[in-house]
Short mmCIF file of N, CA and C in Angstrom, two decimals:
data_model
loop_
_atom_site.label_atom_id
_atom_site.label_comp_id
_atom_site.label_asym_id
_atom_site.label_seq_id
_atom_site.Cartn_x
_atom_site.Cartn_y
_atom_site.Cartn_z
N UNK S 1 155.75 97.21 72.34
CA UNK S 1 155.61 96.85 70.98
C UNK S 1 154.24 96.20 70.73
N UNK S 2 153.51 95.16 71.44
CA UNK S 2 152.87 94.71 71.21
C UNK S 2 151.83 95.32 72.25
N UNK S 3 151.95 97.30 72.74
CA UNK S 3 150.78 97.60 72.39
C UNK S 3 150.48 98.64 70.85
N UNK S 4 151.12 98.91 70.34
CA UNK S 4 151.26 99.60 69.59
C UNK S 4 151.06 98.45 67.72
N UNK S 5 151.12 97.49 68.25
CA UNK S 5 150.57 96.11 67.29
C UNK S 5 148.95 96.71 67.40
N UNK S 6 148.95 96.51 68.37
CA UNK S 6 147.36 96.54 68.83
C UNK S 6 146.79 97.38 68.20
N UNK S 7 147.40 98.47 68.45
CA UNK S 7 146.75 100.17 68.39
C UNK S 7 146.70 99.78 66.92
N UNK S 8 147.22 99.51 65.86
CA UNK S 8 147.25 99.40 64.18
C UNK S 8 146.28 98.94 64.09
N UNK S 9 146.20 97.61 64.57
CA UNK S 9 144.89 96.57 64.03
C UNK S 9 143.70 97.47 64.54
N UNK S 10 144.00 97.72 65.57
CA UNK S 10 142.43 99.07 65.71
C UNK S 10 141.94 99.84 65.17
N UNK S 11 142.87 100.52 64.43
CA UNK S 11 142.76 101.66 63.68
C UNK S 11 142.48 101.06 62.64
N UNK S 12 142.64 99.73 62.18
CA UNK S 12 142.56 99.75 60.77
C UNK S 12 140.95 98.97 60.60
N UNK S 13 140.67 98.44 62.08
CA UNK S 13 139.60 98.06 61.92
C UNK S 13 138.48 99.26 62.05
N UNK S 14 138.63 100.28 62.61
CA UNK S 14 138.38 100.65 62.50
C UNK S 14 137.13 101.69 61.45
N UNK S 15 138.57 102.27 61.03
CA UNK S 15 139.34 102.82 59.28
C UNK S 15 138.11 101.90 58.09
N UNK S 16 138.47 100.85 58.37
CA UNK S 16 137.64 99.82 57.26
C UNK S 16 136.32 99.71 57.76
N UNK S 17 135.96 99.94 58.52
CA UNK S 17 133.91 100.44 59.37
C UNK S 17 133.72 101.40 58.86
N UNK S 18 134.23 102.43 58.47
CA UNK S 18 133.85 103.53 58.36
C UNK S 18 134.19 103.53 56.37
N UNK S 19 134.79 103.17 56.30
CA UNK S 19 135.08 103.13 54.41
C UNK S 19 134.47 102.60 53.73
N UNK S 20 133.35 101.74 54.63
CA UNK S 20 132.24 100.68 53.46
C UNK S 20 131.44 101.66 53.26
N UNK S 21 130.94 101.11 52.00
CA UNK S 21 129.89 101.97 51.18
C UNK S 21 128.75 101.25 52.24
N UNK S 22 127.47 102.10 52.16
CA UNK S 22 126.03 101.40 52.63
C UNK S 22 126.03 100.97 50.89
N UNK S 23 125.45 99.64 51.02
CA UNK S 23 124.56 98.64 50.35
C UNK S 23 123.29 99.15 50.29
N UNK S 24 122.63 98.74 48.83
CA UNK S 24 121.64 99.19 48.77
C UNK S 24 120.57 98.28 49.68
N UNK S 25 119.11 98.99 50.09
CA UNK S 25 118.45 97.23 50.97
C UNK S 25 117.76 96.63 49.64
N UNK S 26 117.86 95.57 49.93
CA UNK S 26 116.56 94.47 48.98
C UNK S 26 115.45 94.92 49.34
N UNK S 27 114.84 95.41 48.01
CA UNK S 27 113.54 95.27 48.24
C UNK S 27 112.31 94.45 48.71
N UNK S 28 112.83 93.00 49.05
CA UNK S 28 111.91 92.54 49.76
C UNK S 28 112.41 92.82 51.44
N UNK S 29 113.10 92.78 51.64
CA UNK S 29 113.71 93.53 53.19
C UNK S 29 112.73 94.63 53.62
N UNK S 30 112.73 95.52 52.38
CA UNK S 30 111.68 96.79 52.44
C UNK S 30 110.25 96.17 53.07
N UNK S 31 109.91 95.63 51.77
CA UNK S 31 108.47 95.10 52.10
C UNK S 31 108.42 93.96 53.09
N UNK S 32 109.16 93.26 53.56
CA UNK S 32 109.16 92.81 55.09
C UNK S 32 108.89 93.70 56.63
N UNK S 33 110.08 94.57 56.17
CA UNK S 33 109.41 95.15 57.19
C UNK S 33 108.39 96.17 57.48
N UNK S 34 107.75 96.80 55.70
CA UNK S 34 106.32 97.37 56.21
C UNK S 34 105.50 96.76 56.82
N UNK S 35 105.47 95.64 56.19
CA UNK S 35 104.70 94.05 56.99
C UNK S 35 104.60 93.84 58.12
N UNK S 36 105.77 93.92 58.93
CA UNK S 36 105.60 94.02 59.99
C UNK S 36 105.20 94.41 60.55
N UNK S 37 105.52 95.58 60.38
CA UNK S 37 105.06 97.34 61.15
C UNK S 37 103.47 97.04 60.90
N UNK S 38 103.12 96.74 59.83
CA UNK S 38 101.73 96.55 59.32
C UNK S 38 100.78 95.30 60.24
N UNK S 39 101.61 94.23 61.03
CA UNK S 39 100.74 92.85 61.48
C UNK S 39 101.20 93.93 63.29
N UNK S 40 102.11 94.18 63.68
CA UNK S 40 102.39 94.58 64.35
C UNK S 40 100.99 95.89 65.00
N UNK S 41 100.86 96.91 63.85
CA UNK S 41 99.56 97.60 63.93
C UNK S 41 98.24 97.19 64.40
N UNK S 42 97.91 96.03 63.49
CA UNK S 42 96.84 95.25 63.20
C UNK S 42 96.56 94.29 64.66
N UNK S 43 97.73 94.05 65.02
CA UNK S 43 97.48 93.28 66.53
C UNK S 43 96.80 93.86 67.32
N UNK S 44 97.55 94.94 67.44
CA UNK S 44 97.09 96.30 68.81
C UNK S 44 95.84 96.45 68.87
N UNK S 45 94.99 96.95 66.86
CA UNK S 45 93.70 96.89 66.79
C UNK S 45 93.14 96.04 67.63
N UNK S 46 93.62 94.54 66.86
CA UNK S 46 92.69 93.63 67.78
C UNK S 46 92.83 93.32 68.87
N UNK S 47 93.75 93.55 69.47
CA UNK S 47 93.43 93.42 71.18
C UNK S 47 92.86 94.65 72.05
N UNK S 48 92.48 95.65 71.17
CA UNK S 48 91.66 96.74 71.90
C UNK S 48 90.13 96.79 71.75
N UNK S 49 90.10 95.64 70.10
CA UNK S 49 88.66 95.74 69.51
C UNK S 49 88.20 94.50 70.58
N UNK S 50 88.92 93.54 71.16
CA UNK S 50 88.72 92.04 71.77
C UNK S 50 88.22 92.70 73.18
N UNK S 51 88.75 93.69 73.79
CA UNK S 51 88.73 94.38 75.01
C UNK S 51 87.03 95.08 74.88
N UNK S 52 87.07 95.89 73.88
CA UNK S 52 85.43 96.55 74.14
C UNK S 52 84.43 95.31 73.38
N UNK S 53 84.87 94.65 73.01
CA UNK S 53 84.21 93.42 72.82
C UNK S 53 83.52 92.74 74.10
N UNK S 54 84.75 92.63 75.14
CA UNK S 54 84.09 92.01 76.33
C UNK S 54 83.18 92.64 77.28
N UNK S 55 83.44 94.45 77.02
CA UNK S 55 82.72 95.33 77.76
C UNK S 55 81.20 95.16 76.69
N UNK S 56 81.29 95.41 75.93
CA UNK S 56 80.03 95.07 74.94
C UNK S 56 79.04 94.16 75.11
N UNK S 57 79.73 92.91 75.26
CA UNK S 57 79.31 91.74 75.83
C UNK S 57 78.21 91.56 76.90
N UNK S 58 79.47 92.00 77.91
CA UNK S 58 78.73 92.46 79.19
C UNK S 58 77.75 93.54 79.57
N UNK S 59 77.25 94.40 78.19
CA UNK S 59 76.41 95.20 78.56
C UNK S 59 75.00 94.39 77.68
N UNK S 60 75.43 94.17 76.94
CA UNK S 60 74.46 93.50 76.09
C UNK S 60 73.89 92.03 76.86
N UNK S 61 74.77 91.24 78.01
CA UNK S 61 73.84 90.21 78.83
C UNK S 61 73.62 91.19 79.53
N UNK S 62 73.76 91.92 80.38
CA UNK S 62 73.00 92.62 81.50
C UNK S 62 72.09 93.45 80.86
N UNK S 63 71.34 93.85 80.20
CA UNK S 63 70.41 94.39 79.45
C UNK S 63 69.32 92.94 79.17
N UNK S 64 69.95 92.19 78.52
CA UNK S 64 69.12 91.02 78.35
C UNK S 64 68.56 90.31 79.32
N UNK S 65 69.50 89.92 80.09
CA UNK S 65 69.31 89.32 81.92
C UNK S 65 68.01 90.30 82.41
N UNK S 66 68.53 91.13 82.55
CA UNK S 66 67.66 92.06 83.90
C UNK S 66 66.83 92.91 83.40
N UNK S 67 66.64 93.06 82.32
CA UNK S 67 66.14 94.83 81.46
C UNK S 67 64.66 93.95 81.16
N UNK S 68 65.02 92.98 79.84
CA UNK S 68 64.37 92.60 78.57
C UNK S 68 63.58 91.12 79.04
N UNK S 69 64.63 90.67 79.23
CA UNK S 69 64.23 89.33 79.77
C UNK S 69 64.17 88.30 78.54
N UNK S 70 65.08 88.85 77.55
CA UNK S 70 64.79 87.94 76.14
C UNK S 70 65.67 88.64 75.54
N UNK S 71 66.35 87.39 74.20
CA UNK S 71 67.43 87.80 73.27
C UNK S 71 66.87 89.09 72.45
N UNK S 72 67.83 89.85 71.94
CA UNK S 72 67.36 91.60 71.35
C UNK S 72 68.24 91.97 70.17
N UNK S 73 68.03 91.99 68.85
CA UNK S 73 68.71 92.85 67.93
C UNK S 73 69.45 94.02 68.74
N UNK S 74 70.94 94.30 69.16
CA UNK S 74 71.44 95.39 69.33
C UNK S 74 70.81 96.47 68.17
N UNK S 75 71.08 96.03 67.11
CA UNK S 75 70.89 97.23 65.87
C UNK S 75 69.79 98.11 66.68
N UNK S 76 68.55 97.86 67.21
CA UNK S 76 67.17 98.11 68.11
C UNK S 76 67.25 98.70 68.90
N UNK S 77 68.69 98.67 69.86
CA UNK S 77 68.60 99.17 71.24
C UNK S 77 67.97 100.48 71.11
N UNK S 78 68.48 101.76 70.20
CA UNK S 78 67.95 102.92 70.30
C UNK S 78 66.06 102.88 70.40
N UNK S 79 65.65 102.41 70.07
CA UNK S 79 64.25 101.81 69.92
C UNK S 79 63.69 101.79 70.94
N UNK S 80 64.63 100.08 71.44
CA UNK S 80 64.07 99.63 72.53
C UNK S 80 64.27 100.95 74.20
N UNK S 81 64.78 101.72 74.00
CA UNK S 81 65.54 101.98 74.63
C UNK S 81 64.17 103.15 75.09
N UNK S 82 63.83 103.64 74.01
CA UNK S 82 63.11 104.64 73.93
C UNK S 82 61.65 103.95 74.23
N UNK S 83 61.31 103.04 74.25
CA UNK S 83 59.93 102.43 74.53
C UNK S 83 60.02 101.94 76.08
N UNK S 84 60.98 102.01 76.33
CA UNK S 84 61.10 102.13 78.09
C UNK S 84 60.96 103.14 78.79
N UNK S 85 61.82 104.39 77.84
CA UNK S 85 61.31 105.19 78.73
C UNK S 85 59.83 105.97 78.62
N UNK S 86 59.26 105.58 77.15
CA UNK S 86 57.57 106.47 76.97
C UNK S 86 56.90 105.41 78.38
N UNK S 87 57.14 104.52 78.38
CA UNK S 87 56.20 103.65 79.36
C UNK S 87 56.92 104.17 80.80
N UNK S 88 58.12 103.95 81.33
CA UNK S 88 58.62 104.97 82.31
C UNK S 88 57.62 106.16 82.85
N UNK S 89 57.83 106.84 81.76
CA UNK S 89 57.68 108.29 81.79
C UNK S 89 55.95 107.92 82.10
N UNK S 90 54.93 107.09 81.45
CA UNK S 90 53.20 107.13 81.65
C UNK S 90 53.43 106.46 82.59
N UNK S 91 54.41 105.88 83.55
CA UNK S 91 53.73 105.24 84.94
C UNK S 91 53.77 106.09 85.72
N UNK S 92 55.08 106.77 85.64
CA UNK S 92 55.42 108.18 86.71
C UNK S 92 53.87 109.04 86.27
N UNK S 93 53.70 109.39 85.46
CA UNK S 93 52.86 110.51 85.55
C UNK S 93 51.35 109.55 85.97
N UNK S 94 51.41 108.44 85.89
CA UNK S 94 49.82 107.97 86.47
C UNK S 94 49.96 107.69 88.02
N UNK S 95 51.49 107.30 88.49
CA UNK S 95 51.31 107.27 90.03
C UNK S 95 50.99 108.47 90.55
N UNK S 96 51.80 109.83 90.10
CA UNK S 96 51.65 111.31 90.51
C UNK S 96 50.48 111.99 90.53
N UNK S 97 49.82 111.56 89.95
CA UNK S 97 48.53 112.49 89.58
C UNK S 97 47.37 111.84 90.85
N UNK S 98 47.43 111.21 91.20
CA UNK S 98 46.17 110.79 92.35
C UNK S 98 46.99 111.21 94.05
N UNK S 99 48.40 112.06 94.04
CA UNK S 99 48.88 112.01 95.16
C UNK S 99 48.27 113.28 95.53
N UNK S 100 47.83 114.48 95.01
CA UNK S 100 46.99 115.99 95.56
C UNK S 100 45.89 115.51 95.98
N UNK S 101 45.18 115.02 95.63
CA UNK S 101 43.80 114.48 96.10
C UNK S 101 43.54 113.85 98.10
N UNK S 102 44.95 113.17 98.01
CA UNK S 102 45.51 112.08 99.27
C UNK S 102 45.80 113.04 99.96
N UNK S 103 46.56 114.54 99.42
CA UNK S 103 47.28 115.52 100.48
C UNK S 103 45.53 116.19 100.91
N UNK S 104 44.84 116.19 100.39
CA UNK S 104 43.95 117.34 100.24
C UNK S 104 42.82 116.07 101.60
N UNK S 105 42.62 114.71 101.58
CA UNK S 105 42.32 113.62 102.30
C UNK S 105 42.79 113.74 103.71
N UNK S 106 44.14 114.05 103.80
CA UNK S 106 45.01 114.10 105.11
C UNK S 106 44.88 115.19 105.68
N UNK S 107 44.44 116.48 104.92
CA UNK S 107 44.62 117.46 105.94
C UNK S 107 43.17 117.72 106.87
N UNK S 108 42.37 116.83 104.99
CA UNK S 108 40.48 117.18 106.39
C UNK S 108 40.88 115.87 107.02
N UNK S 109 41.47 114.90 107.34
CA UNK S 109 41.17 114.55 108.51
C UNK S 109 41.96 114.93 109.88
N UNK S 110 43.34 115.75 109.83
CA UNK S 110 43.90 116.16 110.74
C UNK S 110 42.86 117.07 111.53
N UNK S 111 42.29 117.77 110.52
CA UNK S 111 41.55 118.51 110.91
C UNK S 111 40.49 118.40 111.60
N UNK S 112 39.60 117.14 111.15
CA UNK S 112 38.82 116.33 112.03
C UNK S 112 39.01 116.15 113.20
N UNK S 113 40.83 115.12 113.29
CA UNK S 113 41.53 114.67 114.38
C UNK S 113 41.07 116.02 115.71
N UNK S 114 41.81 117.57 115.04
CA UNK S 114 42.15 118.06 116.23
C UNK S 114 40.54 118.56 116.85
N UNK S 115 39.58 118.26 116.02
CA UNK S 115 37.72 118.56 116.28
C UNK S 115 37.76 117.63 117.66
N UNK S 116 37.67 116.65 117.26
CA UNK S 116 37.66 115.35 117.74
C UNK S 116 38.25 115.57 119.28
N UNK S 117 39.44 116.17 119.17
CA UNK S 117 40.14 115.74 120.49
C UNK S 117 39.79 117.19 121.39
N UNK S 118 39.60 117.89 120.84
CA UNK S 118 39.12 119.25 121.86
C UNK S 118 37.29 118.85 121.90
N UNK S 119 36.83 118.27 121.28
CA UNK S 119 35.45 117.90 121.62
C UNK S 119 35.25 116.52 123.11
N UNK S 120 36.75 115.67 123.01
CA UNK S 120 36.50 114.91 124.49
C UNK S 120 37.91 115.97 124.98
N UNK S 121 38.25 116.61 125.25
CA UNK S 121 39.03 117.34 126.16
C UNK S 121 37.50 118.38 127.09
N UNK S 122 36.66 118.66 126.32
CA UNK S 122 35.75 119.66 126.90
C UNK S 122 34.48 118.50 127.32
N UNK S 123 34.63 117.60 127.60
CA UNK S 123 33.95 116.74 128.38
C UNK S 123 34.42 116.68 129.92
N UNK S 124 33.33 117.49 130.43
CA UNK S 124 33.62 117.65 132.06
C UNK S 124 32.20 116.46 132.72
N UNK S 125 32.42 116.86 133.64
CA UNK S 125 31.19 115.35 134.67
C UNK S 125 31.36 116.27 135.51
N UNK S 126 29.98 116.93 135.84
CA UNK S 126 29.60 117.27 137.45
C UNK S 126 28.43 116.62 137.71
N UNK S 127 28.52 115.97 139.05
CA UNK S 127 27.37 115.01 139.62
C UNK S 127 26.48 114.39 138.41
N UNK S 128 26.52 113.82 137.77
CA UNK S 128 26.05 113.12 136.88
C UNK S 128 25.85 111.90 137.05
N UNK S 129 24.67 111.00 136.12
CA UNK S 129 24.51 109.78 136.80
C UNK S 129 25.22 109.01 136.30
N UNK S 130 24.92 107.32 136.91
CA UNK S 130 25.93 106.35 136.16
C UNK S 130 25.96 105.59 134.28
N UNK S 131 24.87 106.58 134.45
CA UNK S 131 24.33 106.19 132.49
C UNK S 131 25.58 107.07 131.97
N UNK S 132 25.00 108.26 132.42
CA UNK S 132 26.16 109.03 131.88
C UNK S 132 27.62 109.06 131.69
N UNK S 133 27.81 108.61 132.85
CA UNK S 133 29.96 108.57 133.11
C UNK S 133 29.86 107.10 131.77
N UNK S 134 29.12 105.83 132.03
CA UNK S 134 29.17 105.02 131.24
C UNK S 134 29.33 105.13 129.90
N UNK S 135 28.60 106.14 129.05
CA UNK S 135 28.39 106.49 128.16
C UNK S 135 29.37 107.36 127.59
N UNK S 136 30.11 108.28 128.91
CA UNK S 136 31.32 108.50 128.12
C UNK S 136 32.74 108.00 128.14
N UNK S 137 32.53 106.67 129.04
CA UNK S 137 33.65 105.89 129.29
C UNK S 137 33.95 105.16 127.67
N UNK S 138 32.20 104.85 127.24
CA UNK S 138 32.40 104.10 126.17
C UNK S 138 32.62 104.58 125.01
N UNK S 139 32.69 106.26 124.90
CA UNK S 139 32.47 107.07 124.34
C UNK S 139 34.00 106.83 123.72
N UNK S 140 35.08 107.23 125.15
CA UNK S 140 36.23 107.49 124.69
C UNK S 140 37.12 105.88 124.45
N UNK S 141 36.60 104.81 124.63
CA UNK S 141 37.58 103.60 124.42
C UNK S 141 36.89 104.11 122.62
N UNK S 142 36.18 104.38 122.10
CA UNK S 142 35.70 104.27 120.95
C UNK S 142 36.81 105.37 120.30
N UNK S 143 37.13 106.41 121.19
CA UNK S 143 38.55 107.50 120.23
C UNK S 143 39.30 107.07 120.64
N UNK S 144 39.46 106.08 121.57
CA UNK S 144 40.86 105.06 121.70
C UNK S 144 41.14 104.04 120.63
N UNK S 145 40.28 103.49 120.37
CA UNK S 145 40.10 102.11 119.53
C UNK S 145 40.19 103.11 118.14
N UNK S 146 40.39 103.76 117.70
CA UNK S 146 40.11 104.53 116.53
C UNK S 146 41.82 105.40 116.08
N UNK S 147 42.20 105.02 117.63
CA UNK S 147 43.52 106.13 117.26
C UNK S 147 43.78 107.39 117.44
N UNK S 148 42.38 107.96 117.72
CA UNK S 148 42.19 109.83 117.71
C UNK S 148 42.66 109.88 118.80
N UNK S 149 42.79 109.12 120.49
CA UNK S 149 43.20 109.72 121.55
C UNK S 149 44.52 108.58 121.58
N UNK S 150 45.39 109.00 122.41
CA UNK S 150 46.97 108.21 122.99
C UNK S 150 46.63 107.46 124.14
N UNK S 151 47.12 106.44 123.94
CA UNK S 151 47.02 105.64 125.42
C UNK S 151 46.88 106.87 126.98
N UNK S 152 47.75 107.53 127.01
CA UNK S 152 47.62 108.63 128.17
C UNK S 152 46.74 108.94 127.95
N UNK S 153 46.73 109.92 127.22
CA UNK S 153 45.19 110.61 127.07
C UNK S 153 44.17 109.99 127.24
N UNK S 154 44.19 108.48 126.98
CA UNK S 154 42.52 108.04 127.34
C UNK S 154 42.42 107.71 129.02
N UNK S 155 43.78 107.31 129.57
CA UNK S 155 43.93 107.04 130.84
C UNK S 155 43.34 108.46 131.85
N UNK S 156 43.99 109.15 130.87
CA UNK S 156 43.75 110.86 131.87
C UNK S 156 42.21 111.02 132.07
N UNK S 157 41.78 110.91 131.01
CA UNK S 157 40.11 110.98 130.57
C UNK S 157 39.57 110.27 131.23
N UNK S 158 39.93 109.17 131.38
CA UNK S 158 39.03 108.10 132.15
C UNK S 158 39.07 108.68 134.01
N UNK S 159 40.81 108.64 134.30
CA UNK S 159 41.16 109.16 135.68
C UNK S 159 39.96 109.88 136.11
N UNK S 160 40.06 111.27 135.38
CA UNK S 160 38.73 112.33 135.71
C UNK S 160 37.41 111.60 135.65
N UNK S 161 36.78 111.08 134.59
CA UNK S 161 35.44 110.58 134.41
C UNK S 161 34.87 109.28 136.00
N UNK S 162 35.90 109.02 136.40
CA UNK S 162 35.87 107.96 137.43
C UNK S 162 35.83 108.37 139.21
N UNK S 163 36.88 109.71 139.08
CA UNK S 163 36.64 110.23 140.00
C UNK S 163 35.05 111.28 140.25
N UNK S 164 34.40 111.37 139.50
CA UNK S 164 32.66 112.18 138.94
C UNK S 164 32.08 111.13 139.49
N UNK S 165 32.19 109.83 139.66
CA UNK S 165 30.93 108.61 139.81
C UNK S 165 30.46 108.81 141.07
N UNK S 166 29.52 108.93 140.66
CA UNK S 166 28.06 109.13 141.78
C UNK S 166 28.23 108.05 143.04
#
């Protein structure tokens, strides 16, 4: 009996959920909650505008710090930006331009170099006097001292020139 009590009051509570009319909403209910929806929007903005704010920030001191070296109208950057690189661009082309000249420097002296070293390679000593061996002892500390011959090589040179002494 007293499940069938039950089962009534259920049904009737039911029954009566379902039989109400919807109420109309108050119009300020309405406009509350566009409001919301509306501050709710408006937040998001600003915590995304607060975010490239700080990236902003941080590009604008590191530009100032290290670039400029002094406070800068952003509005300018395109400007400034561009007067770095015309000056950029005239240093590159004034370091570049004197480097053909240096290649064209290095090769007459390699070229020299290898004169140089087949000119004391063809230095022979037969019975010769002691002016002579002297003269080319001093000959070659002088393409030693200069770099044109290698430590060996002047040793070798000398070896031979020493074993010639009169």
């Amino acid at each position: 009996m007293k499940n069938y009590i039950l089962m009534v009051l259920l049904l009737l509570a039911v029954f009566q959920g379902f039989s109400q009319k919807k109420k109309k909403q108050d119009p300020k209910d309405i406009k509350i909650d566009s409001l919301t929806k509306a501050t709710s929007m408006l937040t998001r903005k600003a915590d995304s505008l607060g975010k490239s704010q700080t990236v902003y920030y941080g590009l604008y001191t590191t530009i100032k710090e290290k670039v400029l070296l002094h406070d800068f109208n952003p509005a300018k950057l395109s400007q400034i930006i561009d007067s770095i690189r015309v000056s950029r661009d005239s240093t590159t082309s004034l370091l570049a331009a004197p480097i053909a000249p240096l290649n064209d420097s290095l090769s007459r002296l390699r070229k020299e170099n290898v004169m140089l070293k087949a000119k004391v390679d063809s230095l022979t000593v037969d019975k010769v006097d002691k002016a002579t061996v002297v003269a080319d002892l001093k000959e070659l500390k002088v393409l030693l001292d200069s770099k044109i011959l290698t430590q060996a090589e002047y040793d070798a040179k000398k070896k031979k020139l020493l074993e010639k002494w009169p």
